[in-house]
CSV table of C-alpha atoms in Angstrom, one decimal:
chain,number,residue,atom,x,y,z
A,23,UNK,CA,-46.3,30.0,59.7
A,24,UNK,CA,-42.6,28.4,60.0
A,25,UNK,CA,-44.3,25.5,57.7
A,26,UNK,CA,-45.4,28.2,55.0
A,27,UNK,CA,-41.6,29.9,55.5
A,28,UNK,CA,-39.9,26.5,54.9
A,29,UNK,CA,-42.5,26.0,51.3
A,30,UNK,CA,-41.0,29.8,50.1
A,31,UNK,CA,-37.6,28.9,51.1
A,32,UNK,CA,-37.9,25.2,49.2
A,33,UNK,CA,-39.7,27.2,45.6
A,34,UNK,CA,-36.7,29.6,45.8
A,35,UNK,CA,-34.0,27.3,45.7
A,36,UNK,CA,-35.9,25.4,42.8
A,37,UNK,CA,-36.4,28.6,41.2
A,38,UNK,CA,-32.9,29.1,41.4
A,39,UNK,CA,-31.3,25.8,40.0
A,40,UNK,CA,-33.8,26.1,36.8
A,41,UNK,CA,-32.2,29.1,35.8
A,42,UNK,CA,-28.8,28.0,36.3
A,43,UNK,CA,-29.4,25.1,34.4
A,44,UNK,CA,-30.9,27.0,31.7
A,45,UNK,CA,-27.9,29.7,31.5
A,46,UNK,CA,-26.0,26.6,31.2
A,47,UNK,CA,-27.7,25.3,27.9
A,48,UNK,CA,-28.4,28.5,26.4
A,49,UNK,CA,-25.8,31.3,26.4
A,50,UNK,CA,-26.9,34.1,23.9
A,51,UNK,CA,-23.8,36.2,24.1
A,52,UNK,CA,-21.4,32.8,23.4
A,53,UNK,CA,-19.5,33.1,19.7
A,54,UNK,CA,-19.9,30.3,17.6
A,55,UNK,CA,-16.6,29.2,15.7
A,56,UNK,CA,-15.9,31.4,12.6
A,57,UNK,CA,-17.0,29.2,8.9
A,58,UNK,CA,-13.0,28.7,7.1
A,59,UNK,CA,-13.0,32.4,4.9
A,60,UNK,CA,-12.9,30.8,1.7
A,61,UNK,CA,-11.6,32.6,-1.9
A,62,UNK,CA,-13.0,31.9,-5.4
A,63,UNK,CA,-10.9,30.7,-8.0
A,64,UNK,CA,-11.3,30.5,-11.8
A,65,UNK,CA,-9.9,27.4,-14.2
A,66,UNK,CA,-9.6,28.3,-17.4
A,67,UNK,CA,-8.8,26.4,-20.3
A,68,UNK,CA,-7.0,27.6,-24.3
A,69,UNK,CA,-9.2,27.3,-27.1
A,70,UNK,CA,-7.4,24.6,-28.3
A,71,UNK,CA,-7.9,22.3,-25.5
A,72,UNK,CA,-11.4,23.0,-25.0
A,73,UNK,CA,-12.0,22.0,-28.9
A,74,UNK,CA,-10.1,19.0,-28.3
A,75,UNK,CA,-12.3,17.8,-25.4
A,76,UNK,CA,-15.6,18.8,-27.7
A,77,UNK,CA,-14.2,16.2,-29.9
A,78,UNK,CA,-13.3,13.5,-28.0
A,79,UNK,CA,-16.7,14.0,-26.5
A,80,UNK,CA,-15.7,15.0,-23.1
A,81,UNK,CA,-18.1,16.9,-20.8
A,82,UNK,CA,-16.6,16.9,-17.4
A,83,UNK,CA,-13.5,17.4,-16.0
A,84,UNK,CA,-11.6,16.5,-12.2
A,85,UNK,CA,-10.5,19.2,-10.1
A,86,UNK,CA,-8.7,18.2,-7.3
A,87,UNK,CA,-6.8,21.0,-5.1
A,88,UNK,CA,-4.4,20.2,-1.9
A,89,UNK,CA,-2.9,21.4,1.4
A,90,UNK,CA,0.6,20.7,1.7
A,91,UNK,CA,-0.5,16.2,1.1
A,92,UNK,CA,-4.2,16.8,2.2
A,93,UNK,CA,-6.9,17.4,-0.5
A,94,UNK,CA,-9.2,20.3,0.2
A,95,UNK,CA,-11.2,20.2,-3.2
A,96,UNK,CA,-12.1,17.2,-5.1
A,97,UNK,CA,-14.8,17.1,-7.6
A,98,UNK,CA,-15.9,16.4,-10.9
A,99,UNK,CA,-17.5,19.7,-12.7
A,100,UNK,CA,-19.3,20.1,-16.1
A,101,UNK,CA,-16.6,21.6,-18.3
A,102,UNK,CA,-19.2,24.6,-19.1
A,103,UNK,CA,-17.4,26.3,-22.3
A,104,UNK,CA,-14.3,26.2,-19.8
A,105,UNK,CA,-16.5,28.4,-17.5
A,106,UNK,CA,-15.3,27.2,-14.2
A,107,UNK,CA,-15.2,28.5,-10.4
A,108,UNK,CA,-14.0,26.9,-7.3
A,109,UNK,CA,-14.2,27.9,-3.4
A,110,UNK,CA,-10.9,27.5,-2.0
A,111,UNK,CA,-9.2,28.1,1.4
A,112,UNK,CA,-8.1,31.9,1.9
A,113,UNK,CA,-4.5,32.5,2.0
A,114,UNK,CA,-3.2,29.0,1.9
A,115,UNK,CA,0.2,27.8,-0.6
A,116,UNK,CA,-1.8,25.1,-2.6
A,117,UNK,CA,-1.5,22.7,-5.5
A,118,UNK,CA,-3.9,21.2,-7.8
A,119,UNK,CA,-3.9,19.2,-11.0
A,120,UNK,CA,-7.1,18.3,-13.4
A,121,UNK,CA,-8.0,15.1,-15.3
A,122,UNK,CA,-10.2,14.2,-18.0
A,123,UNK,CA,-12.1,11.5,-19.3
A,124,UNK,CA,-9.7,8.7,-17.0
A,125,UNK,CA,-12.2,6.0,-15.0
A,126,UNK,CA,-11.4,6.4,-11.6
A,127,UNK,CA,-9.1,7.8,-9.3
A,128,UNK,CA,-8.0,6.2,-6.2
A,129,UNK,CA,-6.2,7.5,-3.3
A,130,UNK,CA,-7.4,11.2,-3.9
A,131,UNK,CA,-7.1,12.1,0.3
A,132,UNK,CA,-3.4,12.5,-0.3
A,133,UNK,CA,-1.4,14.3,-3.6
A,134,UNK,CA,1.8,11.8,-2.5
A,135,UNK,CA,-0.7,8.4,-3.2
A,136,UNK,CA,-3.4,9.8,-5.5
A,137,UNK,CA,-3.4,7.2,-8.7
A,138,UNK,CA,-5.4,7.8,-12.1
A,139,UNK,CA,-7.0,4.8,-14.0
A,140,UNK,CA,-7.8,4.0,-17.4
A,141,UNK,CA,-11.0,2.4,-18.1
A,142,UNK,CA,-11.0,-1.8,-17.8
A,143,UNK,CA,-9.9,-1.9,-21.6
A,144,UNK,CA,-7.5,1.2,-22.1
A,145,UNK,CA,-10.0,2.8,-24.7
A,146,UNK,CA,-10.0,6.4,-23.9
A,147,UNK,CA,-6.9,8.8,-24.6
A,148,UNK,CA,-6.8,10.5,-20.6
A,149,UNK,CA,-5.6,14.3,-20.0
A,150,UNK,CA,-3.4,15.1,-17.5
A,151,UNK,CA,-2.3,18.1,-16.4
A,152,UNK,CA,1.2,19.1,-14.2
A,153,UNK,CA,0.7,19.8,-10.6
A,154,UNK,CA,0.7,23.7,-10.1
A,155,UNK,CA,1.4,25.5,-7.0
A,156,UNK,CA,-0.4,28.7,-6.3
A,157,UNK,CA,-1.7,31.0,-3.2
A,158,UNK,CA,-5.1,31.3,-2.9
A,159,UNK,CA,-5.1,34.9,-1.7
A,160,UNK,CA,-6.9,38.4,-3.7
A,161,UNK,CA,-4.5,38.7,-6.1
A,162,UNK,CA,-5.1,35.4,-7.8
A,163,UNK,CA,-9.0,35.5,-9.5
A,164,UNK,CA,-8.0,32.7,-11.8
A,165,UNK,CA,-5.7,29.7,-13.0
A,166,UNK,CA,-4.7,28.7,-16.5
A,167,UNK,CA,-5.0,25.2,-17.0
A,168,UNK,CA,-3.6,23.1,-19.5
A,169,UNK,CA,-4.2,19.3,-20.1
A,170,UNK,CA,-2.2,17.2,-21.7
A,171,UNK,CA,-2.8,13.9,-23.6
A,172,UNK,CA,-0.6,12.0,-21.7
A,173,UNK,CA,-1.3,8.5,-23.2
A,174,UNK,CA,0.4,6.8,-26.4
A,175,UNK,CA,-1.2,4.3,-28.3
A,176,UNK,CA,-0.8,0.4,-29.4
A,177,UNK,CA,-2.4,-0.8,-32.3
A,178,UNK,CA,-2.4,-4.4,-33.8
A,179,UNK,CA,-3.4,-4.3,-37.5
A,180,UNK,CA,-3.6,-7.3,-39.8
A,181,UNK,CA,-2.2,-7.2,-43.3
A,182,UNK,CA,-4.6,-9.1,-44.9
A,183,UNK,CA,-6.9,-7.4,-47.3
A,184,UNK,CA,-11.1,-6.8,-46.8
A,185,UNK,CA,-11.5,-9.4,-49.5
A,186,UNK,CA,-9.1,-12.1,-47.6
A,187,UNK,CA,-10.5,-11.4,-44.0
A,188,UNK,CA,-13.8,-11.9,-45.6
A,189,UNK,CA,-12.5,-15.5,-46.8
A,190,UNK,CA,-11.5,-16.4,-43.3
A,191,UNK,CA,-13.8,-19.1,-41.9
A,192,UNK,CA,-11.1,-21.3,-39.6
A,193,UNK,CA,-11.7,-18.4,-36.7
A,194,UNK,CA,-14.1,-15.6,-36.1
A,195,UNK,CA,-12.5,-13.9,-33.5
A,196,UNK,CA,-9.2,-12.7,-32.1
A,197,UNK,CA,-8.3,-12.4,-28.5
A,198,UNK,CA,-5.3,-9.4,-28.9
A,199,UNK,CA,-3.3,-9.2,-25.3
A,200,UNK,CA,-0.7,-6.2,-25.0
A,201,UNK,CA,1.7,-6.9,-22.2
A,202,UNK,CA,3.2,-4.3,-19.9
A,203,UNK,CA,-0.1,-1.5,-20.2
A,204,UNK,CA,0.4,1.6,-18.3
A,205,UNK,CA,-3.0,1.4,-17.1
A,206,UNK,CA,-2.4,3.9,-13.3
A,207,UNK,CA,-0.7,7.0,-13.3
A,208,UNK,CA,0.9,7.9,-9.9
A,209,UNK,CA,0.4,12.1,-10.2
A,210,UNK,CA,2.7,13.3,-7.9
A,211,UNK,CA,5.9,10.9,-8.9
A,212,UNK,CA,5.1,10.1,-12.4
A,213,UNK,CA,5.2,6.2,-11.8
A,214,UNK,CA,3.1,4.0,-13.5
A,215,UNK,CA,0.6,0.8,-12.8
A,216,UNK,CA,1.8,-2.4,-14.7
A,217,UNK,CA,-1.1,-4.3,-16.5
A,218,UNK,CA,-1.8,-6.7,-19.4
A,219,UNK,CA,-4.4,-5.8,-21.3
A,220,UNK,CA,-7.1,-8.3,-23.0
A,221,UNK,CA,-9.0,-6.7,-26.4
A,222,UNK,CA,-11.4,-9.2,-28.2
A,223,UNK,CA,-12.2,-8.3,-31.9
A,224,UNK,CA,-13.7,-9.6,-34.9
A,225,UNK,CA,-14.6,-9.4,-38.7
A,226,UNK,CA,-17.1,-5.9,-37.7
A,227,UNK,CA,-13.7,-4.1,-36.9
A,228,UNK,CA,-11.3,-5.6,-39.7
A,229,UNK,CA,-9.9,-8.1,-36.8
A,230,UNK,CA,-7.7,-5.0,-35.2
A,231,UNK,CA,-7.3,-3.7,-31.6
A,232,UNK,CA,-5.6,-1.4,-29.7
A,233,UNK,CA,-5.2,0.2,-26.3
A,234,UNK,CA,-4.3,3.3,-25.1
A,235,UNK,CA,-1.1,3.7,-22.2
A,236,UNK,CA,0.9,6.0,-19.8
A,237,UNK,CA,4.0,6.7,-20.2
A,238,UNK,CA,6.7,3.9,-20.1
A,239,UNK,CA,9.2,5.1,-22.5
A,240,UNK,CA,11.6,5.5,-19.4
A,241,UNK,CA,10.7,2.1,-18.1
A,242,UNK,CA,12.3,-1.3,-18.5
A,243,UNK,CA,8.5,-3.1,-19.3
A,244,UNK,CA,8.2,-3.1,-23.2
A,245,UNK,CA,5.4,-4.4,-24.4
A,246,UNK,CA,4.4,-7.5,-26.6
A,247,UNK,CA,1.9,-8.9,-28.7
A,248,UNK,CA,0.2,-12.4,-28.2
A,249,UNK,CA,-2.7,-13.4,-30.5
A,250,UNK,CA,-5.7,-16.1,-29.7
A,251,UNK,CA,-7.9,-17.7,-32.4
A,252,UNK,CA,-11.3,-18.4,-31.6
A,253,UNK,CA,-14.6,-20.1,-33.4
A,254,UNK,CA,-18.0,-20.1,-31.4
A,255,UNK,CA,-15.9,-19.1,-28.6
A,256,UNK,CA,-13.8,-21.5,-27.8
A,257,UNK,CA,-9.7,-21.7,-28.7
A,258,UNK,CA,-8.9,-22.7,-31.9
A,259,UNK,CA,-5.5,-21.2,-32.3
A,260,UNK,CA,-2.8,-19.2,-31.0
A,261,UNK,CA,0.2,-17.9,-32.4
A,262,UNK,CA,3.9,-19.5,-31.6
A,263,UNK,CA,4.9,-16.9,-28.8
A,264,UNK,CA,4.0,-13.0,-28.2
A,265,UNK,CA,5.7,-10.9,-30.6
A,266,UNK,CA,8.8,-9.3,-29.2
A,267,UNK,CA,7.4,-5.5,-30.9
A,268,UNK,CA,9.6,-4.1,-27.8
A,269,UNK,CA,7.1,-1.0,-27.8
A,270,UNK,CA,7.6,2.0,-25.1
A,271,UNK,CA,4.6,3.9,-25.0
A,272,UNK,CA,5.0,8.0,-25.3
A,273,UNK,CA,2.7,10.7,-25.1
A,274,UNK,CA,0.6,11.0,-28.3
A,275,UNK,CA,2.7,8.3,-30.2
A,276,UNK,CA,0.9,5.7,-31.8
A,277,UNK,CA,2.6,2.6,-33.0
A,278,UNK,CA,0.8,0.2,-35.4
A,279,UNK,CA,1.9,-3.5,-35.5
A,280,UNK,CA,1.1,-5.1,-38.9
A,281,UNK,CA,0.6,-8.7,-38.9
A,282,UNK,CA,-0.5,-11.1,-42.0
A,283,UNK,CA,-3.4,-13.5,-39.4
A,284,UNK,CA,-3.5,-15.9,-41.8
A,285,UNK,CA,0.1,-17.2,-42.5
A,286,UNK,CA,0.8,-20.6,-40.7
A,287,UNK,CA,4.4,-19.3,-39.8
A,288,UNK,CA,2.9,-18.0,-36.9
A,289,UNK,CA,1.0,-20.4,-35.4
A,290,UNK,CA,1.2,-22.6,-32.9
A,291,UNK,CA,-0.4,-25.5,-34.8
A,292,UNK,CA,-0.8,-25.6,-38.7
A,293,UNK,CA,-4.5,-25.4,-39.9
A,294,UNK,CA,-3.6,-27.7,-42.4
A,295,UNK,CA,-1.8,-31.1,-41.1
A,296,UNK,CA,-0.2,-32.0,-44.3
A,297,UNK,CA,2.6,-29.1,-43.5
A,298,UNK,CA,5.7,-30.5,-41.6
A,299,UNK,CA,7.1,-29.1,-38.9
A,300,UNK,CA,10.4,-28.1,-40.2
A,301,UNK,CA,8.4,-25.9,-42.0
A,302,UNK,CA,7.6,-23.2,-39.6
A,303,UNK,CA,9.5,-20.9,-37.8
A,304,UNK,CA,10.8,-19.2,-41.1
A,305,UNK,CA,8.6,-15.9,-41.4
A,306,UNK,CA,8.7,-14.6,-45.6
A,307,UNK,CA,7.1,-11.5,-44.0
A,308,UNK,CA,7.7,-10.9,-40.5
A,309,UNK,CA,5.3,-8.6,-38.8
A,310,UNK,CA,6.5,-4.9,-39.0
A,311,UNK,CA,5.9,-1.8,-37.0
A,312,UNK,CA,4.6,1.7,-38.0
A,313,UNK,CA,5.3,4.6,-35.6
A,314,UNK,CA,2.9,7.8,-36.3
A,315,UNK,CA,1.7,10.9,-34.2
A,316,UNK,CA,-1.8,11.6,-33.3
């Protein structure tokens, strides 16, 4: 009998500790913590802009939305007709800026560090637009956005005629370097990444290039002009030194440098090795500079 009271007295306690143990693990009446309340927010865009990004081609735009220097929203959305809706933190002072058609953005984590990139050969006019502030409370259902094409553009352009490029067998391509490309835009203090930038071109495109830039109008980097000639691949040619066209690139600004590829003046070595060297350095038509809008 005491053995069979020691047995009931053993089962209880065992009894006892598995429910303990399971009113540890599972607590039905325990809260879990509340999901952030989040607020829906419209972007819209003018007709204007959203006609300018049908023809430039572009389909998607860069939302990016921040906390004091923390992002909170960072995504790339189909532009939709301009038809565009974002979750956002309730009741929170934020800011937020959009991008279009730039190649990468580094840094997004933090508003202060956040750089946008050009593509590797500057080819595509990028749209920026300001930082706005705004409370993400009721009263605000939607944003107006507008992006602006912050780039200006280089161009180098040769003089020569379709006939006289045609004529041209001593080269078949040109190696155009513009010095001093904007090619990173700091958002939040307006500064700008320093590049040179490399364009190869040939007979199919009339032997011109160009790039695209950020602002550096208020900069000290101007930028220059240095020319390669190349047959089958290899250096044939190259002209006496960069030309000084002292370009500062500004928003929507296009400046064309005209240059005759042809004349010897410019070259580091004559094609022809009857002409002396006293000879060169005296340009009859220096290379000029055409400044447009676009």
């Amino acid at each position: 009998m005491k053995h069979l009271a020691s047995l009931f007295l053993l089962s209880f306690l065992l009894c006892c500790s598995c429910s303990q143990q399971m009113d540890d693990e599972w607590k039905p009446n325990e809260q879990l913590p509340n999901e952030p309340e989040t607020h829906p927010v419209g972007v819209s865009f003018s007709r204007a802009s959203l006609e300018t990004f049908a023809e430039q081609g572009i389909t998607e735009i860069g939302i990016y939305v921040y906390l004091t220097d923390s992002m909170v929203y960072g995504k790339n959305l189909p532009l939709n007709n301009g038809d565009i809706k974002v979750n956002l933190p309730l009741g929170e002072s934020l800011q937020t800026f959009v991008v279009a058609n730039a190649e990468r953005l580094v840094d997004t984590d933090s508003l202060s560090k956040v750089v946008v990139y050009q593509d590797a050969y500057a080819q595509k006019p990028v749209y920026i637009s300001e930082v706005t502030g705004f409370t993400s409370d009721n009263s605000v259902s939607s944003l107006k956005i507008e992006l602006k094409r912050l780039v200006g553009q280089a161009v180098f352009q040769p003089k020569e005629t379709e006939e006289e490029l045609n004529a041209i067998t001593r080269f078949d391509q040109l190696n155009v370097t513009f010095t001093n490309v904007a090619v990173g835009y700091k958002v939040k203090s307006k500064e700008c990444i320093i590049e040179d930038v490399t364009v190869s071109t040939n007979l199919s495109t009339g032997f011109g290039a160009s790039v695209y830039s950020f602002p550096t109008i208020k900069g000290d980097s101007r930028t220059s002009v240095d020319v390669t000639y190349l047959k089958g691949g290899e250096e044939v040619n190259r002209i006496i030194s960069p030309l000084d066209t002292g370009i500062g690139f500004e928003s929507s600004k296009r400046s064309t440098v005209h240059m005759k590829i042809t004349d010897e003046n410019y070259l580091d070595e004559p094609w022809s090795l009857i002409r002396t060297v006293a000879y060169k350095g005296v340009l009859a038509h220096p290379f000029t500079i055409e400044v447009s809008e676009f």
